[in-house]
Short mmCIF file of C-alpha atoms and ligand atoms in Angstrom, two decimals:
data_model
loop_
_atom_site.label_atom_id
_atom_site.label_comp_id
_atom_site.label_asym_id
_atom_site.label_seq_id
_atom_site.Cartn_x
_atom_site.Cartn_y
_atom_site.Cartn_z
CA MET A 1351 -29.00 -48.28 -43.07
CA SER A 1352 -28.52 -43.67 -42.60
CA GLY A 1353 -26.41 -42.24 -40.58
CA TRP A 1354 -26.79 -39.76 -38.19
CA VAL A 1355 -24.92 -38.04 -35.89
CA VAL A 1356 -25.36 -37.07 -32.28
CA VAL A 1357 -23.62 -34.13 -30.44
CA ALA A 1358 -23.80 -35.83 -26.53
CA GLY A 1359 -22.06 -34.30 -23.26
CA LEU A 1360 -20.89 -36.34 -21.19
CA GLY A 1361 -21.61 -34.63 -17.79
CA PRO A 1362 -18.25 -32.82 -15.36
CA GLY A 1363 -16.35 -36.49 -15.19
CA SER A 1364 -18.78 -38.94 -12.71
CA GLU A 1365 -20.95 -41.68 -14.54
CA GLY A 1366 -23.93 -41.06 -12.41
CA ALA A 1367 -23.90 -37.55 -14.74
CA VAL A 1368 -24.41 -39.39 -18.06
CA THR A 1369 -27.67 -38.75 -18.97
CA PRO A 1370 -29.37 -42.19 -19.39
CA GLU A 1371 -30.47 -40.93 -23.54
CA VAL A 1372 -26.96 -40.32 -23.80
CA SER A 1373 -26.27 -44.51 -22.38
CA ALA A 1374 -28.28 -44.49 -24.92
CA ALA A 1375 -26.91 -42.53 -27.87
CA LEU A 1376 -23.04 -44.30 -27.59
CA GLU A 1377 -24.57 -47.76 -27.07
CA ALA A 1378 -26.39 -47.25 -30.88
CA ALA A 1379 -23.16 -45.48 -31.63
CA THR A 1380 -20.80 -47.09 -34.96
CA ASP A 1381 -17.98 -44.17 -34.24
CA ILE A 1382 -17.27 -41.59 -31.38
CA VAL A 1383 -15.29 -38.20 -32.08
CA GLY A 1384 -14.22 -36.11 -30.44
CA TYR A 1385 -11.19 -34.35 -27.78
CA ILE A 1386 -8.19 -37.33 -26.95
CA PRO A 1387 -9.47 -36.92 -22.90
CA TYR A 1388 -12.78 -37.62 -24.13
CA VAL A 1389 -13.08 -39.80 -25.92
CA ALA A 1390 -10.87 -41.50 -23.10
CA ARG A 1391 -13.72 -41.67 -21.53
CA ILE A 1392 -15.56 -44.44 -23.58
CA ALA A 1393 -15.54 -48.13 -22.60
CA PRO A 1394 -13.73 -49.88 -26.19
CA ARG A 1395 -16.88 -51.93 -27.83
CA PRO A 1396 -16.38 -54.48 -30.63
CA GLY A 1397 -17.84 -52.91 -33.98
CA LEU A 1398 -17.01 -49.09 -32.15
CA THR A 1399 -14.05 -46.60 -33.03
CA LEU A 1400 -12.86 -43.82 -31.53
CA HIS A 1401 -11.34 -41.28 -32.96
CA PRO A 1402 -9.63 -39.33 -30.30
CA THR A 1403 -8.63 -35.76 -32.17
CA ASP A 1404 -6.15 -33.07 -30.98
CA ASN A 1405 -7.84 -29.63 -29.49
CA ARG A 1406 -8.58 -26.77 -31.86
CA GLU A 1407 -9.69 -29.11 -34.28
CA GLU A 1408 -12.71 -28.98 -34.23
CA LEU A 1409 -13.84 -27.56 -37.35
CA ARG A 1410 -11.85 -31.07 -39.03
CA ARG A 1411 -13.34 -32.84 -35.92
CA ALA A 1412 -17.04 -32.15 -36.85
CA ARG A 1413 -17.30 -32.23 -41.01
CA HIS A 1414 -15.26 -36.07 -40.02
CA ALA A 1415 -18.83 -36.56 -38.19
CA LEU A 1416 -20.33 -34.99 -41.26
CA GLU A 1417 -18.16 -37.24 -43.48
CA LEU A 1418 -19.08 -40.31 -40.99
CA ALA A 1419 -22.33 -39.53 -41.18
CA ALA A 1420 -23.12 -39.12 -44.78
CA ALA A 1421 -21.40 -42.77 -45.70
CA GLY A 1422 -23.86 -43.89 -43.26
CA ARG A 1423 -21.68 -44.33 -39.73
CA ARG A 1424 -23.77 -43.81 -36.36
CA VAL A 1425 -21.44 -40.81 -34.62
CA VAL A 1426 -21.43 -39.44 -31.63
CA VAL A 1427 -19.18 -36.31 -31.18
CA VAL A 1428 -18.06 -36.05 -27.75
CA SER A 1429 -18.28 -33.06 -24.93
CA SER A 1430 -17.48 -32.78 -21.91
CA GLY A 1431 -20.34 -30.45 -19.58
CA ASP A 1432 -22.86 -29.22 -21.96
CA PRO A 1433 -21.73 -29.76 -26.03
CA GLY A 1434 -23.61 -26.61 -26.83
CA VAL A 1435 -21.51 -24.52 -23.77
CA PHE A 1436 -17.58 -23.70 -25.06
CA ALA A 1437 -18.11 -26.95 -26.54
CA MET A 1438 -18.65 -28.89 -29.89
CA ALA A 1439 -22.17 -28.30 -31.16
CA SER A 1440 -21.37 -25.42 -32.41
CA ALA A 1441 -17.91 -26.36 -34.36
CA LEU A 1442 -20.94 -29.01 -35.52
CA PHE A 1443 -23.18 -26.39 -36.87
CA GLU A 1444 -20.23 -24.22 -38.46
CA ALA A 1445 -18.96 -27.32 -40.56
CA LEU A 1446 -22.86 -27.73 -40.99
CA GLU A 1447 -22.48 -23.64 -42.67
CA GLY A 1448 -20.32 -24.76 -45.75
CA TRP A 1449 -22.20 -28.56 -46.01
CA THR A 1450 -23.60 -28.60 -49.69
CA ALA A 1451 -24.72 -31.95 -49.61
CA PRO A 1452 -27.86 -32.99 -47.68
CA PRO A 1453 -27.63 -33.67 -44.18
CA PRO A 1454 -27.03 -36.18 -42.08
CA ASP A 1455 -29.64 -36.70 -39.15
CA ILE A 1456 -28.37 -33.90 -36.16
CA ARG A 1457 -29.25 -34.76 -33.10
CA ILE A 1458 -27.52 -31.96 -29.76
CA LEU A 1459 -27.84 -33.92 -26.67
CA PRO A 1460 -27.21 -31.54 -23.09
CA GLY A 1461 -24.92 -32.62 -20.05
CA ILE A 1462 -24.98 -31.93 -16.10
CA THR A 1463 -21.99 -28.34 -17.27
CA ALA A 1464 -18.78 -27.45 -15.62
CA MET A 1465 -20.68 -24.18 -14.11
CA LEU A 1466 -24.00 -25.79 -12.38
CA ALA A 1467 -21.58 -29.02 -10.51
CA ALA A 1468 -19.24 -26.59 -9.82
CA ALA A 1469 -21.99 -24.89 -8.10
CA ALA A 1470 -24.03 -27.71 -7.00
CA ALA A 1471 -20.18 -28.56 -5.01
CA ALA A 1472 -20.42 -25.04 -2.49
CA GLY A 1473 -23.68 -24.81 -2.30
CA ALA A 1474 -25.79 -22.39 -4.74
CA PRO A 1475 -23.55 -19.73 -5.93
CA LEU A 1476 -25.77 -18.65 -8.71
CA GLY A 1477 -28.73 -18.89 -7.09
CA HIS A 1478 -29.05 -15.68 -8.40
CA ASP A 1479 -28.69 -14.50 -12.13
CA PHE A 1480 -25.22 -14.67 -13.17
CA CYS A 1481 -22.98 -14.75 -16.96
CA ALA A 1482 -21.13 -17.78 -18.43
CA ILE A 1483 -17.79 -15.38 -19.63
CA ASN A 1484 -14.64 -18.14 -21.69
CA LEU A 1485 -11.55 -16.81 -20.13
CA SER A 1486 -9.58 -18.70 -23.61
CA ASP A 1487 -8.27 -16.06 -25.88
CA ASN A 1488 -7.93 -18.27 -28.82
CA LEU A 1489 -11.37 -17.04 -30.70
CA LYS A 1490 -11.37 -14.09 -29.52
CA PRO A 1491 -9.38 -10.80 -28.63
CA PHE A 1492 -8.51 -9.94 -24.45
CA ALA A 1493 -9.85 -6.50 -24.91
CA LEU A 1494 -13.21 -8.28 -25.38
CA ILE A 1495 -13.40 -10.50 -22.65
CA GLU A 1496 -12.04 -7.48 -20.24
CA ARG A 1497 -15.00 -5.13 -21.63
CA ARG A 1498 -17.18 -8.61 -20.87
CA LEU A 1499 -15.84 -8.75 -17.28
CA ARG A 1500 -16.24 -5.06 -15.93
CA LEU A 1501 -20.55 -5.00 -17.89
CA ALA A 1502 -20.84 -8.33 -15.82
CA ALA A 1503 -19.44 -6.15 -12.45
CA ASP A 1504 -20.51 -2.93 -13.29
CA ALA A 1505 -24.40 -5.00 -13.57
CA ASP A 1506 -23.23 -7.54 -10.67
CA PHE A 1507 -24.00 -10.65 -12.26
CA ALA A 1508 -22.84 -14.17 -10.57
CA MET A 1509 -19.92 -15.39 -12.75
CA ALA A 1510 -18.87 -18.57 -14.53
CA PHE A 1511 -15.22 -18.23 -15.48
CA TYR A 1512 -14.60 -21.37 -18.41
CA ASN A 1513 -10.58 -22.37 -19.58
CA PRO A 1514 -8.92 -18.95 -16.37
CA ARG A 1515 -6.45 -20.69 -17.23
CA SER A 1516 -3.25 -22.95 -19.90
CA ARG A 1517 0.28 -23.19 -20.33
CA SER A 1518 -0.21 -21.54 -23.52
CA ARG A 1519 -1.82 -18.61 -21.67
CA PRO A 1520 -0.14 -18.84 -18.74
CA ASP A 1521 -1.00 -13.87 -18.02
CA GLY A 1522 -4.53 -14.10 -18.59
CA PHE A 1523 -5.86 -15.56 -15.27
CA ALA A 1524 -3.41 -12.64 -13.62
CA ARG A 1525 -5.42 -10.36 -16.19
CA ALA A 1526 -8.79 -10.96 -15.06
CA LEU A 1527 -8.21 -11.56 -10.73
CA ALA A 1528 -7.08 -7.14 -11.68
CA ILE A 1529 -9.59 -6.11 -13.12
CA LEU A 1530 -12.22 -7.96 -10.84
CA ARG A 1531 -10.72 -7.30 -7.58
CA GLU A 1532 -10.65 -3.54 -8.88
CA CYS A 1533 -13.87 -3.37 -10.25
CA CYS A 1534 -15.72 -6.37 -7.28
CA GLY A 1535 -13.43 -5.11 -4.43
CA ASN A 1536 -10.58 -7.42 -2.32
CA GLY A 1537 -14.30 -9.15 -0.03
CA ARG A 1538 -15.66 -11.02 -3.02
CA ILE A 1539 -16.11 -14.70 -2.71
CA ILE A 1540 -14.51 -16.61 -5.20
CA ILE A 1541 -14.98 -19.73 -5.87
CA PHE A 1542 -12.16 -22.90 -7.27
CA ALA A 1543 -13.79 -26.17 -7.94
CA ARG A 1544 -10.78 -28.05 -9.95
CA ALA A 1545 -12.41 -31.84 -11.51
CA VAL A 1546 -15.40 -31.52 -9.80
CA SER A 1547 -17.47 -34.53 -9.93
CA THR A 1548 -14.07 -36.68 -10.64
CA PRO A 1549 -12.04 -38.26 -7.86
CA ASP A 1550 -9.55 -35.70 -7.76
CA GLN A 1551 -12.56 -32.67 -6.71
CA GLN A 1552 -11.05 -29.70 -5.56
CA VAL A 1553 -13.16 -27.43 -3.69
CA VAL A 1554 -11.99 -23.69 -2.55
CA THR A 1555 -13.45 -20.67 -1.69
CA THR A 1556 -11.34 -17.46 -0.66
CA THR A 1557 -11.55 -13.30 -1.78
CA LEU A 1558 -9.92 -11.70 -4.58
CA GLU A 1559 -7.89 -10.45 -1.35
CA ARG A 1560 -6.73 -14.26 -1.66
CA ALA A 1561 -6.48 -15.61 -4.57
CA THR A 1562 -3.82 -16.11 -6.35
CA PRO A 1563 -3.82 -16.66 -10.40
CA GLU A 1564 -1.76 -20.22 -9.75
CA MET A 1565 -5.18 -21.59 -7.93
CA ALA A 1566 -7.15 -22.51 -11.79
CA ASP A 1567 -6.14 -24.61 -14.13
CA MET A 1568 -7.20 -25.71 -17.42
CA ARG A 1569 -9.60 -29.17 -14.49
CA THR A 1570 -10.91 -26.03 -12.79
CA VAL A 1571 -14.00 -23.67 -12.84
CA VAL A 1572 -13.84 -20.34 -11.79
CA ILE A 1573 -17.72 -18.95 -9.74
CA LEU A 1574 -17.08 -15.30 -8.24
CA GLY A 1575 -20.71 -14.62 -6.72
CA ASN A 1576 -22.22 -11.19 -6.82
CA SER A 1577 -22.68 -8.47 -3.57
CA ALA A 1578 -24.68 -10.78 -2.32
CA THR A 1579 -21.97 -14.03 -2.24
CA ARG A 1580 -22.52 -14.64 1.42
CA GLN A 1581 -20.91 -17.92 3.29
CA VAL A 1582 -23.39 -20.51 5.97
CA GLY A 1583 -21.30 -23.25 7.61
CA PRO A 1584 -18.98 -24.73 4.86
CA TRP A 1585 -21.21 -23.83 2.03
CA VAL A 1586 -21.53 -19.67 -0.67
CA TYR A 1587 -24.88 -19.21 -1.44
CA THR A 1588 -25.98 -16.37 -3.64
CA PRO A 1589 -29.78 -15.45 -2.07
CA ARG A 1590 -32.42 -15.68 -4.44
CA GLY A 1591 -33.49 -12.54 -4.26
CA MET A 1592 -31.57 -8.43 -4.09
CA GLU A 1593 -33.06 -5.19 -2.07
N1 SAH B 735 -18.41 -27.82 -22.89
C1 SAH B 735 -17.94 -28.56 -20.64
C2 SAH B 735 -16.81 -26.81 -21.61
C3 SAH B 735 -15.35 -26.75 -22.03
S1 SAH B 735 -14.27 -25.54 -22.22
C4 SAH B 735 -18.65 -28.17 -19.92
O1 SAH B 735 -20.65 -27.92 -20.37
O2 SAH B 735 -18.35 -28.61 -18.50
C5 SAH B 735 -13.04 -26.58 -20.91
C6 SAH B 735 -13.99 -26.00 -19.43
O3 SAH B 735 -14.05 -26.43 -19.12
C7 SAH B 735 -12.57 -26.02 -18.24
O4 SAH B 735 -11.56 -25.86 -18.91
C8 SAH B 735 -12.75 -25.64 -17.19
O5 SAH B 735 -13.53 -24.43 -16.59
C9 SAH B 735 -14.27 -26.48 -17.36
N2 SAH B 735 -14.76 -27.10 -17.07
C10 SAH B 735 -14.75 -28.94 -17.51
N3 SAH B 735 -14.58 -29.49 -16.28
C11 SAH B 735 -14.87 -29.80 -15.49
C12 SAH B 735 -14.56 -29.94 -14.17
N4 SAH B 735 -14.37 -31.52 -13.96
N5 SAH B 735 -13.56 -29.45 -13.14
C13 SAH B 735 -13.88 -28.10 -13.32
N6 SAH B 735 -14.05 -27.56 -14.43
C14 SAH B 735 -14.20 -27.91 -15.75
#
């Protein structure tokens, strides 16, 4: 039987947010490849081999998936959220560029990305134009992050921030908050959504003035409103139109 590679998004956490086509691919798989906590979400069963690996191993992991598929295995590479958002789908295509053998059958199956699950938990803060920025400077210089923050603020986009803060990068998020205060003012609404769609979910709405770096960690996606974003009861929303 010929092998294949599916790169699948497991959604933000809850089983209900895994799409039926991703569940079907997981059931058909012989091998699951991915970052340790994501592979841990897959129930072991006879005939299924789990290959959990550390992060920062993305390209090697992608090559491994191609090799397994070339050997006839049915491989699912798992990502949290959506596999095309700061995740494994791009890594697979990077690996494919250096792949000289005939490519195996490849499919990318989307999932609910963290910012959309977080936005739904808070209300509708992404109801107008928005952008997503990865605040990790592992793969790009901080100067580029700063430029994008300033330009997005200037264009009055709402913004979603992935990978806001980690132990290896304790200071970057404080710098990002300082830039945003300078560009957007102290009163701008900001949402810290942690572990959305898991039992640990916590959603905190505050203003840039009150926001502190400690409010974010690697399980948090941060949403900054645009200039029209406001609260109605417990909800935060951004109106659909702007004058
Ligand atoms: N592919 C993933 C993103 C991977 S980058 C997706 O589409 O969601 C990892 C970052 O995603 C984390 O640092 C955090 O900012 C965000 N994230 C992932 N799952 C999350 C969740 N359940 N709740 C809040 N943020 C989450």
